[in-house]
XYZ file of C-alpha atoms in Angstrom:
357
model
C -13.961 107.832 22.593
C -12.419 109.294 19.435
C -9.246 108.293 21.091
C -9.455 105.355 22.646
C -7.169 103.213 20.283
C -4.575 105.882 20.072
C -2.027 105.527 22.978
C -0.107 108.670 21.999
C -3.958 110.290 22.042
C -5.591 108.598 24.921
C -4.640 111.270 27.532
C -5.202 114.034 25.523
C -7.629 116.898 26.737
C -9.875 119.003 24.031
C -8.478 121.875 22.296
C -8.653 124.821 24.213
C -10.216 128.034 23.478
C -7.154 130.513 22.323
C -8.654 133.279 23.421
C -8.753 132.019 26.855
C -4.601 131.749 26.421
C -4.308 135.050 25.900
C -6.480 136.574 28.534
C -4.851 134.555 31.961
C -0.643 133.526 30.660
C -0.870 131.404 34.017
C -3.683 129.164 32.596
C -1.573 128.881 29.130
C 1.834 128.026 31.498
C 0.301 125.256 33.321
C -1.538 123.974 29.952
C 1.755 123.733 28.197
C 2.873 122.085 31.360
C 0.306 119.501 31.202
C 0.933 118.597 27.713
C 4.350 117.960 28.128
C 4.209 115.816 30.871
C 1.704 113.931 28.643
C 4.071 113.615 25.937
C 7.016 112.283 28.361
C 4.109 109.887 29.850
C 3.253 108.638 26.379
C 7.397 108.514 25.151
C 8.291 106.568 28.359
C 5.156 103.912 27.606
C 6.744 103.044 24.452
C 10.170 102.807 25.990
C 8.755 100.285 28.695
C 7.299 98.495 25.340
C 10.430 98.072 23.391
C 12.264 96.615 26.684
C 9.379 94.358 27.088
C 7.319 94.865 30.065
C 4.668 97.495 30.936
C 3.967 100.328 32.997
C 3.979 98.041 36.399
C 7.142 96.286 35.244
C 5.459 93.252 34.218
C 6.637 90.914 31.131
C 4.452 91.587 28.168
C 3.001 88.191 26.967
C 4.146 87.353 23.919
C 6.813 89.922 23.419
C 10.477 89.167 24.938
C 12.773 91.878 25.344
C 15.909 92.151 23.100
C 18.109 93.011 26.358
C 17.585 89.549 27.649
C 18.072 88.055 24.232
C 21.386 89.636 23.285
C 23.197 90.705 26.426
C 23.536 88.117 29.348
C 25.071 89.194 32.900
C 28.882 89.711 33.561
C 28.894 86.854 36.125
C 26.865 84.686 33.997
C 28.938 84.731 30.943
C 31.159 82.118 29.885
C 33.595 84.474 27.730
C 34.266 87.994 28.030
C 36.269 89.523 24.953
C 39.182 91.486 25.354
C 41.008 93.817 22.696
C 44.514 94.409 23.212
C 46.757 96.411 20.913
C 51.225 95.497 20.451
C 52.443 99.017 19.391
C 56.253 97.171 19.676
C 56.120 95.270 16.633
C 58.167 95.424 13.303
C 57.032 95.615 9.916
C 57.989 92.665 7.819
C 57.410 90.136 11.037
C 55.189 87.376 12.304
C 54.414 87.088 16.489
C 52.220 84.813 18.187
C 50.662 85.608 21.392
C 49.260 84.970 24.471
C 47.417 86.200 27.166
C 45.625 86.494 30.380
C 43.260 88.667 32.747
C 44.844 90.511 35.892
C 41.924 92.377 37.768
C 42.326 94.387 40.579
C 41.753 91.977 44.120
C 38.578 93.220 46.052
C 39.450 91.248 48.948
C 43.102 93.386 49.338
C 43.218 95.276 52.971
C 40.253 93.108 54.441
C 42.028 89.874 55.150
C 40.817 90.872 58.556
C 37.272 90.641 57.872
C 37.800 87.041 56.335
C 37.740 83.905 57.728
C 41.020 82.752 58.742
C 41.388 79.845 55.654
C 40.631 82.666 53.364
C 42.689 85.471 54.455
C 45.590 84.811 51.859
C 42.900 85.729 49.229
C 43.516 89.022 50.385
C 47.217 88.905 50.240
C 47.996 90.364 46.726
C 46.197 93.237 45.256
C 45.890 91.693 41.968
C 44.498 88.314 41.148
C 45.650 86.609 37.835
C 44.104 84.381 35.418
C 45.401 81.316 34.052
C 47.829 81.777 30.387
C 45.468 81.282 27.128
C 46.856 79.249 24.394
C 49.219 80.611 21.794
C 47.744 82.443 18.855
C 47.537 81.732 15.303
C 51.021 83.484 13.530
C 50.349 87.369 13.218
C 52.085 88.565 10.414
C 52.824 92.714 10.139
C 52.278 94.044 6.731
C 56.220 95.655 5.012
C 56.022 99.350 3.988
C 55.730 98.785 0.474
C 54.283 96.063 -1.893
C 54.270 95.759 -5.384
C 51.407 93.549 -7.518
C 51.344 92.136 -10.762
C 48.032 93.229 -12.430
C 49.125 92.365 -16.200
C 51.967 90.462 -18.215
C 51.760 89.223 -21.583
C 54.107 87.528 -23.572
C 56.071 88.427 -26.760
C 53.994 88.789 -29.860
C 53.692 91.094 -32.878
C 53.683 94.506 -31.529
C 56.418 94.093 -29.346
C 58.359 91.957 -26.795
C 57.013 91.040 -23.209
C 55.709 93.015 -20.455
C 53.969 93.742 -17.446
C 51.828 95.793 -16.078
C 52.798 96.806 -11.828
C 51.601 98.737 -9.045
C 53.284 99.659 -6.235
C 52.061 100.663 -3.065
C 53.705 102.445 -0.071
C 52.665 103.334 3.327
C 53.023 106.984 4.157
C 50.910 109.450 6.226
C 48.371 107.090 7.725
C 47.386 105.178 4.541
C 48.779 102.940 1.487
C 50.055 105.609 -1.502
C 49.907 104.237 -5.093
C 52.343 104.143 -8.402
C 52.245 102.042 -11.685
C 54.899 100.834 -13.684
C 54.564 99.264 -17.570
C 58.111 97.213 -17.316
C 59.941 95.481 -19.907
C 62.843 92.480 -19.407
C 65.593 94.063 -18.269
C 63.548 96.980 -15.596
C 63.483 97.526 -12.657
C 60.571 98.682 -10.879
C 60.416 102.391 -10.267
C 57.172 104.364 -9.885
C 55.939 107.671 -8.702
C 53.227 107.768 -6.155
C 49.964 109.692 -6.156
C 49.580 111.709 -3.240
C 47.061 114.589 -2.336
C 47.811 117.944 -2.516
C 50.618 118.615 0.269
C 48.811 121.717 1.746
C 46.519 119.057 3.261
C 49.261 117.035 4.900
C 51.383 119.364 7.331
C 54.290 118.154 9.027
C 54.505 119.532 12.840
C 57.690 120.734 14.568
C 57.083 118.842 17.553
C 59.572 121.014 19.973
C 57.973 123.878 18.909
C 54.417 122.580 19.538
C 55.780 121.204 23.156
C 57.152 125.304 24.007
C 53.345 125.974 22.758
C 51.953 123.765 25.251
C 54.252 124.894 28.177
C 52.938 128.592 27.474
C 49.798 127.324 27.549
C 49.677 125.967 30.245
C 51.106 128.906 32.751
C 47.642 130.300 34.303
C 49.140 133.724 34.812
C 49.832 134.285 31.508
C 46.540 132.823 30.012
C 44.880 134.927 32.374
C 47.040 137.928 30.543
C 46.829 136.927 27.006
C 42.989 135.796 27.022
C 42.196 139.075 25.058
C 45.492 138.459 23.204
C 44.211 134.892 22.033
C 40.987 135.887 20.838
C 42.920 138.848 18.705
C 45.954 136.981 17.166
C 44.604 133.108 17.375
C 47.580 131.893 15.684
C 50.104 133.399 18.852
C 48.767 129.644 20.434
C 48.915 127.639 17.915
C 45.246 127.918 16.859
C 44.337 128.449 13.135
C 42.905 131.521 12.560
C 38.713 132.075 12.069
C 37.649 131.656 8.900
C 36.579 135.179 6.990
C 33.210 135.797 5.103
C 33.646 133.827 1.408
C 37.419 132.522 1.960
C 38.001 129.652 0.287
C 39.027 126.133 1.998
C 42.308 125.557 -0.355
C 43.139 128.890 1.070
C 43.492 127.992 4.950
C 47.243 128.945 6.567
C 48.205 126.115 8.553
C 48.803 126.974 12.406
C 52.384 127.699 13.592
C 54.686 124.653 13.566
C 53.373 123.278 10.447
C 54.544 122.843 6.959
C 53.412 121.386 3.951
C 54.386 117.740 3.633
C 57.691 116.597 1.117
C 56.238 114.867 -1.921
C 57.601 111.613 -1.861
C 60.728 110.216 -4.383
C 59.914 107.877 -6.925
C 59.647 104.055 -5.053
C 62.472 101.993 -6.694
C 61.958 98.262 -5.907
C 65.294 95.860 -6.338
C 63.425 93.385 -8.506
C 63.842 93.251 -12.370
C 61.799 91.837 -14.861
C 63.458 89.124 -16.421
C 60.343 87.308 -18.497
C 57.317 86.490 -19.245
C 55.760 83.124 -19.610
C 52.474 80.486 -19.789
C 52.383 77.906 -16.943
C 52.518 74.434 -18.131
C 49.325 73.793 -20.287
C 49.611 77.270 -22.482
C 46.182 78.662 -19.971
C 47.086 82.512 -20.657
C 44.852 83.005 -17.293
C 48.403 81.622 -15.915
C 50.679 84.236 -17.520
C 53.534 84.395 -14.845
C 56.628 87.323 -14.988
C 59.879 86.289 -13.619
C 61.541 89.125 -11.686
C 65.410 88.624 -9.989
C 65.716 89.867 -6.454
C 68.871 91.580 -4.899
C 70.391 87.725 -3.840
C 69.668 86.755 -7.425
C 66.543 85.042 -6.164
C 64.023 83.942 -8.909
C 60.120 85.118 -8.268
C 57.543 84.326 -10.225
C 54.479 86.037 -10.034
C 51.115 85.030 -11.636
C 48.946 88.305 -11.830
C 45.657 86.598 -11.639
C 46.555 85.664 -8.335
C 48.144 88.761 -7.640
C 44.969 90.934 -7.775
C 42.420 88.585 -6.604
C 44.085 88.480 -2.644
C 42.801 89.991 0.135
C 45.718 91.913 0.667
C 45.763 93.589 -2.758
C 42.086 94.398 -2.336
C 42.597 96.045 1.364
C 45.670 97.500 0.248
C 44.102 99.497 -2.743
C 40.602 100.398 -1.127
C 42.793 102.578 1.530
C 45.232 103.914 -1.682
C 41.847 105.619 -2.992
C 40.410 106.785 0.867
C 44.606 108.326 0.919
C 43.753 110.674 -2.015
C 40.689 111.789 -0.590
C 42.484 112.990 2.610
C 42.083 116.197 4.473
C 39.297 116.909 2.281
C 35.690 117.161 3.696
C 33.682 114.305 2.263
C 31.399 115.378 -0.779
C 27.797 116.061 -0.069
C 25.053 113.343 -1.147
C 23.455 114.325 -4.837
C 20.374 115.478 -4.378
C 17.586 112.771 -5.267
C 15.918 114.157 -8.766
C 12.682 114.823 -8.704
C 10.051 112.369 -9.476
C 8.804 112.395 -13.027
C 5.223 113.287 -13.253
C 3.443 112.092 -15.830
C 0.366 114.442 -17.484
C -2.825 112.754 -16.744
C -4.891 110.221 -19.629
C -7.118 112.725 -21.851
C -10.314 109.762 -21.654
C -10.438 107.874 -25.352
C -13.678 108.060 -26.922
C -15.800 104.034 -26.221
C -14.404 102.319 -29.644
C -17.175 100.816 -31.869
C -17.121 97.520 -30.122
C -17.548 98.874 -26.787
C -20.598 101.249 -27.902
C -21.891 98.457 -29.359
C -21.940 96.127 -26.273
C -21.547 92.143 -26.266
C -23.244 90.461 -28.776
C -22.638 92.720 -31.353
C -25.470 94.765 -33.123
């Protein structure tokens, strides 16, 4: 009875005797037994709960399950979505697409089995959907970009200026520079990169002899003491010893340490700095002059408040944390206790009681 509104406690025996355990082990065995299959029991009961029905399979009034409300049936589904990747494109370039569905034909091989109006269903053994409509324009990001975060006009202390960052893809994310540029510069900026011991560079024909070694059974079957002596004969980075330090790791055979990068030099000079119409210094724009002699003007308010700015600098910061293991959470300090209230002495009033004396 002590139990009967616990579920996880309903089938539960009374505590056994432990000195009974220890005098038969079979007895103990079969107990333990017991209690784990009432645990698994009890587990799968709330299982059947959170998909909605009970332990006959029946609905649950009043509760739905979240299968039925989120996920409908292949067959009954209007849509189905598809990802598809274009590893063919070119940076600096817009496509628009279009697609459709070629699944394999179930009905191939048993036109014989089919009625004889259906048979050329089993003709080809693909079946094609209809074409979908052309896409939107999909435009591929350039290699490099360069923002306008500041520009001020001439004034007292000096001339004008502005204030640019320049951003380059290399090594699987954006790297980052900054220029202060005055009429008459070009941009040029040196990029922040993490430390090049993190980045290697593989010698890919040496890696592909690795592989072909490798992959000779005979000689794996020799070497298999060899490997687990000299790791780095296959390509495999050594074990780490007792109190060696991360930073200093060798990198496996094949492998360098990446080039830093050259300075980024952008063919667009600075030519000056300006209000809009209206003297709003929120519309500060900088002229630059492009290789063609091409006039851009950029405002930087607009500059640093896109999308593509933002994306483009949130993966410039994950780019210097790379190839290093991700910092452990602070621990949470500990909860300030506070010493307990000493108990005040009743004032005057109080001792007194309402109504005074």
């Amino acid at each position: 009875d002590d139990f009967a509104g616990d579920p996880m406690q309903r089938n539960r025996r009374p505590t056994r005797d432990p000195g009974r355990q220890q005098e038969d082990p079979r007895i103990k065995r079969l107990n333990d037994t017991i209690d784990r299959l009432l645990l698994d029991q009890d587990r799968v009961k709330l299982q059947l709960e959170d998909m909605g029905v009970d332990e006959t399979g029946e609905p649950i009034v009043g509760q739905e399950s979240e299968e039925s409300e989120f996920a409908d049936p292949l067959l009954e589904s209007d849509e189905v979505h598809l990802l598809a990747h274009d590893v063919r494109v070119e940076q600096g370039k817009r496509y628009i697409y279009r697609t459709r569905v070629i699944v394999n034909n179930p009905l191939f091989g048993h036109g014989q089995q089919l009625h004889e109006d259906q048979r050329s269903l089993a003709s080809s053994p693909t079946v094609a959907g209809e074409w979908s409509a052309w896409s939107e324009p999909v435009e591929v990001l350039r290699d490099r970009y360069y923002f306008v975060t500041a520009a001020s006009v001439g004034d007292m202390i000096g001339g004008p200026r502005a204030n640019v960052e320049v951003y380059q893809f290399w090594y699987g994310y954006w790297r980052k520079g900054s220029s202060a540029l005055e009429p008459g510069d070009a941009i040029t900026a040196e990029l922040r990169l993490p430390d090049p011991e993190l980045l290697p560079i593989f010698d890919m024909e040496q890696l592909a002899s690795q592989v072909q070694q490798q992959d000779d059974p005979g000689r794996n079957r020799r070497d298999r003491r060899r490997m687990l002596d000299d790791p780095g004969a296959f390509g495999m980075p050594p074990p780490p010893r007792r109190g060696q330090d991360d930073d200093d790791t060798e990198l496996p055979p094949g492998a360098r340490p990446a080039d830093p990068l050259p300075p980024v030099q952008i063919r667009a000079v600075l030519l000056d700095v300006g209000t809009m119409p209206g003297g709003d210094e929120n519309l500060t724009r900088a002229i630059f002059r492009g290789v063609v002699g091409a006039l851009t003007p950029r405002i930087p308010r607009l500059d640093v408040s896109s999308g593509l700015y933002e994306r483009i600098k949130e993966s410039a910061e994950e780019g210097l944390r790379q190839g290093r293991p991700e910092p452990e959470p602070e621990p949470e300090p500990d909860p300030i206790v506070r010493p307990p209230q000493r108990d005040r002495p009743p004032s005057r009033d109080q001792q007194q009681g309402p109504g005074g004396g």
